[in-house]
Each structure stands twice: as structure tokens, then as C-alpha cells.
Tab-separated table of C-alpha atoms in Angstrom:
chain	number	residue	atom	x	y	z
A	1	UNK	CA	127.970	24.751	107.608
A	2	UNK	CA	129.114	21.261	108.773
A	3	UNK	CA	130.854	19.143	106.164
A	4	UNK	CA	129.717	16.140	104.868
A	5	UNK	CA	132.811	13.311	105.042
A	6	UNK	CA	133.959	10.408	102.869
A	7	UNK	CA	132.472	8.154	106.222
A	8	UNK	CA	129.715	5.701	106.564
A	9	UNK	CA	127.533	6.323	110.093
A	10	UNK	CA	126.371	3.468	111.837
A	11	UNK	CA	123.430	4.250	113.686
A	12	UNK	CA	122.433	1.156	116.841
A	13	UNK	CA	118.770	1.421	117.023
A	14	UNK	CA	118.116	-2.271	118.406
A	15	UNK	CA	117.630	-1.827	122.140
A	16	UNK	CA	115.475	-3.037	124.396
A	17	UNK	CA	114.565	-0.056	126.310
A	18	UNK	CA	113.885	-2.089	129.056
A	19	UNK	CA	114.719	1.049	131.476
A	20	UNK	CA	112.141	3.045	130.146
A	21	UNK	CA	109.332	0.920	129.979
A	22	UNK	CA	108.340	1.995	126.038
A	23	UNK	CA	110.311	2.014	122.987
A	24	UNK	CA	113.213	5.064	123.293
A	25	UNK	CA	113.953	5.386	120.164
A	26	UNK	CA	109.986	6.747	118.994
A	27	UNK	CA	109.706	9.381	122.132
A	28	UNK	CA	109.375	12.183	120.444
A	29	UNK	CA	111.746	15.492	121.290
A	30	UNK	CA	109.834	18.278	119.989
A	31	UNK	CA	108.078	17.370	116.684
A	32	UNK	CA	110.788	14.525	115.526
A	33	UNK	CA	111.534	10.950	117.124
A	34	UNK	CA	114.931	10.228	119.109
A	35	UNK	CA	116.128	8.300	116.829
A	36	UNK	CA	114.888	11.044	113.697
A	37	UNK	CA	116.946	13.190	115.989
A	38	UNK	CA	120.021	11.433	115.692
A	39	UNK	CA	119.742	10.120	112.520
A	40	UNK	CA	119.395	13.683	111.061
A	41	UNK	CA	123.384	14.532	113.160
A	42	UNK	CA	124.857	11.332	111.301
A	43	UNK	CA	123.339	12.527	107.138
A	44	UNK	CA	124.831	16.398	107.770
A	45	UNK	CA	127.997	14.566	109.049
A	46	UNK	CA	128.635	11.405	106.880
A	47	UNK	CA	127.695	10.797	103.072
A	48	UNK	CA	126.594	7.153	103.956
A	49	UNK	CA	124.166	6.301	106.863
A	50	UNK	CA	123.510	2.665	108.375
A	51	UNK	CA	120.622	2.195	111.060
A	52	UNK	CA	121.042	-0.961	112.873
A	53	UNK	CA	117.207	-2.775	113.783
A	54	UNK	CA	116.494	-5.553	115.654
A	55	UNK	CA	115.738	-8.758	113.337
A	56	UNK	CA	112.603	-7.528	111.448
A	57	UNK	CA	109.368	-9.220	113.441
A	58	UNK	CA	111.321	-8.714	116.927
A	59	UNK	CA	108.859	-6.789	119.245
A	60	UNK	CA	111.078	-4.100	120.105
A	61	UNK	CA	108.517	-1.348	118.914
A	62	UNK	CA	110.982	0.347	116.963
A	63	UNK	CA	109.029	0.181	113.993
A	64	UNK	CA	107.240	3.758	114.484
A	65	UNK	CA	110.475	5.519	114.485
A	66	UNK	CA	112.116	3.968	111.822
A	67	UNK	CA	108.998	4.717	109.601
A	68	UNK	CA	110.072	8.432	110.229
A	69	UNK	CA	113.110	7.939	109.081
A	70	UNK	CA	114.019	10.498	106.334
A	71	UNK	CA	113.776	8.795	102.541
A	72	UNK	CA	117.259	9.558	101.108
A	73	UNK	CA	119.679	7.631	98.852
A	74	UNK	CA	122.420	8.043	101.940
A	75	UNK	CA	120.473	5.731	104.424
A	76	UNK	CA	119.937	2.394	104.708
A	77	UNK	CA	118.294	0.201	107.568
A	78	UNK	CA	119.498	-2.970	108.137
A	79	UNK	CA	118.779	-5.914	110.933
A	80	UNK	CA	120.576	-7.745	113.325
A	81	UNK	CA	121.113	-11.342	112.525
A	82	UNK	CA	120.236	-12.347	116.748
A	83	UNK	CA	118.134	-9.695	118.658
A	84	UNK	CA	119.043	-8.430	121.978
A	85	UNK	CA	122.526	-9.241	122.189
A	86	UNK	CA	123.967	-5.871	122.934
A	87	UNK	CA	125.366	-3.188	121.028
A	88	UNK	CA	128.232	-5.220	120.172
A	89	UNK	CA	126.927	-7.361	116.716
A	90	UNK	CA	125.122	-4.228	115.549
A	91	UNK	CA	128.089	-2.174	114.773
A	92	UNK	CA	129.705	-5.482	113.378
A	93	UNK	CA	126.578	-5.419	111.251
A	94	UNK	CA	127.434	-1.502	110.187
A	95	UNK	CA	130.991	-2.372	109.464
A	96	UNK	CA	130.580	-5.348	107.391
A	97	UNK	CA	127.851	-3.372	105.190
A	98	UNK	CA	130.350	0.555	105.335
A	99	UNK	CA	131.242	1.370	101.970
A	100	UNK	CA	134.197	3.706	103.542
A	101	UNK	CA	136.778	3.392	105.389
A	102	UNK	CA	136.194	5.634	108.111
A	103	UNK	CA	132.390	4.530	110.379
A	104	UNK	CA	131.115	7.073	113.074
A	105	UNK	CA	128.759	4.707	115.738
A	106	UNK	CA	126.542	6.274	117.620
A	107	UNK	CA	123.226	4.856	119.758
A	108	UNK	CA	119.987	6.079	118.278
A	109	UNK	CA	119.290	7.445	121.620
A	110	UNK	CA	121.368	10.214	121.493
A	111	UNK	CA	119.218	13.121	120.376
A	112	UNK	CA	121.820	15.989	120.792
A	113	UNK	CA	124.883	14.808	119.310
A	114	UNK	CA	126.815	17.448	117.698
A	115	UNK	CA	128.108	17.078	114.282
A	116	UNK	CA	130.771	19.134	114.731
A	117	UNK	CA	131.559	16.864	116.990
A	118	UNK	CA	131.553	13.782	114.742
A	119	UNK	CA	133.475	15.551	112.171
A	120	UNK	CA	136.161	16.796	114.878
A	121	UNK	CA	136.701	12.531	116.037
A	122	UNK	CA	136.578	11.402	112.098
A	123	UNK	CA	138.889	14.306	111.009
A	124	UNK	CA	141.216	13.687	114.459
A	125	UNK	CA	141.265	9.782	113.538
A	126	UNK	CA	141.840	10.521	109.734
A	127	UNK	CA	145.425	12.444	110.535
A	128	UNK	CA	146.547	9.441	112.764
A	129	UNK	CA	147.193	6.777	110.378
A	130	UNK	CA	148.417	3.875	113.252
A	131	UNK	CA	145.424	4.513	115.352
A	132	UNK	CA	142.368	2.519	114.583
A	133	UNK	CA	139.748	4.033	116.818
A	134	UNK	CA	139.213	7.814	118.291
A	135	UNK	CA	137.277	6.993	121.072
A	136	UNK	CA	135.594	9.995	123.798
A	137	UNK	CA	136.564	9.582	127.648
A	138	UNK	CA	133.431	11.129	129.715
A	139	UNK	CA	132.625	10.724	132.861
A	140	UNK	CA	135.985	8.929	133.378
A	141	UNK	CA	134.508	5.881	131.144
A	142	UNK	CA	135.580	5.573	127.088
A	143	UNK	CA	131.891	5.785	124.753
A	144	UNK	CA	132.871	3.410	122.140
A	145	UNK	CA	129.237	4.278	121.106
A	146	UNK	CA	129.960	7.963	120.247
A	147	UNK	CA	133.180	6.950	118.779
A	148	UNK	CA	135.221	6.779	114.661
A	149	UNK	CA	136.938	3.761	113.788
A	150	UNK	CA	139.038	2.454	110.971
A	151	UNK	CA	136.432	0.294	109.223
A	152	UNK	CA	138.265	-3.131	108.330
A	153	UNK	CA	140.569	-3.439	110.986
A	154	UNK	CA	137.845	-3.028	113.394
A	155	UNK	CA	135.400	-5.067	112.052
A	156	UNK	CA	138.148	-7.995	111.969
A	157	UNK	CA	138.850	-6.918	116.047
A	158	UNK	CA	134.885	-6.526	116.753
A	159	UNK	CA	134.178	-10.087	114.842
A	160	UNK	CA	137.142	-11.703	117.116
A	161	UNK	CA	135.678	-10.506	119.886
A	162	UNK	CA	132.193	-11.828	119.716
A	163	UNK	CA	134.074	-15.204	118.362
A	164	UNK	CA	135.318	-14.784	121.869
A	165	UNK	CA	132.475	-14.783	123.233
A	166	UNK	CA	132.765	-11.312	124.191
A	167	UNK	CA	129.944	-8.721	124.383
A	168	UNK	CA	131.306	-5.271	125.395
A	169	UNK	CA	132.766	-2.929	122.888
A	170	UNK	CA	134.241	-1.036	125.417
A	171	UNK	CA	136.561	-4.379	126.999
A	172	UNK	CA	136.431	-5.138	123.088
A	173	UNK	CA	138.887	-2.145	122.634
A	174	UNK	CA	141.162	-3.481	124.567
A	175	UNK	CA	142.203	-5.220	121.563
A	176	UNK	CA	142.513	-2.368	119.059
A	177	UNK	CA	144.967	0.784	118.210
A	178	UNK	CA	142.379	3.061	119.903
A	179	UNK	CA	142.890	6.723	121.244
A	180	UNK	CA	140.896	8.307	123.827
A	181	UNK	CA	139.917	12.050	124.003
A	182	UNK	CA	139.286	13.813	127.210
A	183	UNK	CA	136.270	15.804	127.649
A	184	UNK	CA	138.079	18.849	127.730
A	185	UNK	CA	139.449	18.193	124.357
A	186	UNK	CA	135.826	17.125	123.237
A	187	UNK	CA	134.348	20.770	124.826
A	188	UNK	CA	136.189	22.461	121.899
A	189	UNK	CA	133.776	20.795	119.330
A	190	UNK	CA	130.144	20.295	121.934
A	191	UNK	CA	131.000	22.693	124.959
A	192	UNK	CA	128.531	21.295	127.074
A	193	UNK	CA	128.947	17.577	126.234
A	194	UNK	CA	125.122	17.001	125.110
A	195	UNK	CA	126.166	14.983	122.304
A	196	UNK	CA	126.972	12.084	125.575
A	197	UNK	CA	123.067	12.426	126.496
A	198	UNK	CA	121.751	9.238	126.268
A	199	UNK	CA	118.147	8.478	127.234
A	200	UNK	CA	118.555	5.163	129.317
A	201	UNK	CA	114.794	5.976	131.812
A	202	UNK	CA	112.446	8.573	132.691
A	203	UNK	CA	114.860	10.860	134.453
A	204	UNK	CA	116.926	10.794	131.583
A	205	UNK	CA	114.341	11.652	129.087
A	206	UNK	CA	112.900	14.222	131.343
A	207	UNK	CA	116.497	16.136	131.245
A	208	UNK	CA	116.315	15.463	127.343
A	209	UNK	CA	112.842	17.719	126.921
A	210	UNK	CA	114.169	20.326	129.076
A	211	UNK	CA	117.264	20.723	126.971
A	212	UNK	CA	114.698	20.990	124.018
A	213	UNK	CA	112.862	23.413	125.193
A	214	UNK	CA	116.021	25.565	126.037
A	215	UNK	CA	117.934	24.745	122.859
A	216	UNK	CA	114.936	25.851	120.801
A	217	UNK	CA	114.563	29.005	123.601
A	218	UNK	CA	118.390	29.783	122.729
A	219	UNK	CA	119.277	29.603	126.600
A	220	UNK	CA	121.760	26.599	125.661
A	221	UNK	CA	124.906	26.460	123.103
């Protein structure tokens, strides 16, 4: 049984899903959104759950999924101050709201991420007290949005950084104590690195309903 942690997630749901023509986030994976999906990963992981909106009225169509959301003390949703200004000011938005001092981010289009593997980054970042960030390396690029992170001293880097006028978290992390962890590392906690599925277009989402169906067929671990 996964272990809930002393950890705030900080869910970025604000996207424009301008790839996919429709709003990610509702496609529905079985009987539960994409963002239901991942929400559900981030409450049997973390005992405090943020989902980042748009600002409310912003025509994102996000509104259907976060209406599924499940009704628990643990999760809040909050909105961006600006819409559409990358991922970046939403997880400043998560950190300045975490009431811990540990934050898992994640995109709310990520559907099979493992908790197992969010505990295995929180608990790797927890016994490294000088590092500020445990960030994945995939694909030979760091995910800073499938990545734990010291809450206050990254909130003070993430806020410099968009002072900056900066919009990347990943050149943003330039600037921090951060640690990278190979995918070969990461296979120990999600063998096949599903948690790293992100569903940016159509070819994306079609490879996310075939991993349904074989997850739910037991063909997949």
C-alpha cells in the first residue's frame, strides 16, 4: 500500500491544449478524466493536494474535469493570477499556497504516473538535505514537471525567475540545488516509465487508451 507523505502535490491543470484541439485534461481514460486520473496518483501519495486552473472565466474548458474532481478535505483548486503563461506561475501559485515543506508537481496530463514513483523522488529528496530539487532525466531532457522540490527555497528561485522575465522551469533550474535521476534509476520505482506519458495531441492520447486497455487487461506492469 503506497504511503501517504508529510508533502503538498501541486497539480498544473491550466493548459491550453492547443495540440489537441479540445480540452486534455476532460478526455476521459476509461470511466475517469485525465486530470481525475492524475489527481487520484497525487491524494494516495501526498496528504495535501493543489490543482492549478486557469483564472476562473478563462475559456480553457477545463471546467468539466475539475467538476470531477474528488470532494476531499486534502484538495484544493486554485487559479492562476494571468492565464496562459506557461507552467511556470502555476507551480509558483502551488508553492506559495503548500502547507509543507516538501511539493511533488506534476501536469494534469499525466494519467499514469506512479505513486511509487512520487514517493521514491520525495523520499530520495527528503535524505539529501543540500539539494533543493529531485528532478527525473528522460529522454535525455530533466521533467521539472514530474519532479519534488524543497518548498520555500524554490518558490523564492521560481518567483526570481519569472521577475526575470523567465518562463521555463526547466532553464529556471539552472538556478537551484537540483539533482537529476536517470531513467534507469527511475525504472526501479515505474519500470516502464508511464508515469513520463504526457498527452500533448492525438497520437499521444491514442497511445494513452491503448495503455488503458492493457493496464486494465494486466498485459502491462
Amino acid at each position: 500500500m503506497t504511503m501517504r507523505r508529510n508533502c503538498t502535490g501541486i497539480i498544473l491543470a491550466g493548459g491550453r491544449s492547443s495540440r489537441m484541439g479540445q480540452p486534455k485534461m476532460s478526455l476521459k481514460l476509461g470511466d475517469r478524466s485525465v486530470l481525475v486520473h492524475t489527481t487520484q496518483a497525487l491524494l494516495a501519495s501526498c496528504r495535501e493536494v493543489l490543482v492549478i486552473a486557469a483564472p476562473a472565466g478563462t475559456p480553457d474548458g477545463v471546467e468539466e474535469a475539475l467538476a470531477e474532481l474528488p470532494r476531499t478535505p486534502s484538495l484544493r483548486v486554485l487559479h492562476d493570477a494571468q492565464a496562459h503563461r506557461g507552467p511556470l506561475p502555476g507551480i509558483v501559485t502551488g508553492l506559495a499556497e503548500a502547507g509543507n515543506a516538501i511539493a511533488f508537481v506534476a501536469a494534469g496530463d499525466s494519467p499514469f504516473l506512479a505513486p511509487v514513483l512520487i514517493g521514491g523522488l520525495i523520499d530520495a529528496l527528503g535524505a539529501e538535505p543540500q539539494t533543493d530539487a529531485m528532478v527525473p532525466r528522460v529522454d535525455s531532457c530533466a521533467q521539472p514537471l514530474t519532479a519534488a522540490y524543497r518548498t520555500a527555497p524554490m518558490l523564492s528561485c521560481f518567483r526570481q525567475a519569472l521577475d526575470d522575465g523567465e518562463s521555463s522551469p526547466r532553464r529556471s533550474l539552472r538556478r537551484a540545488a537540483f539533482q537529476e535521476i536517470a531513467a534507469e534509476d527511475l525504472r526501479r520505482w515505474d519500470p516502464a516509465l508511464n508515469s513520463f506519458l504526457n498527452i500533448n495531441d492525438a497520437a499521444d492520447f491514442a497511445r494513452a487508451q491503448a495503455l488503458e486497455l492493457q493496464l486494465k487487461a494486466g498485459d502491462v506492469g
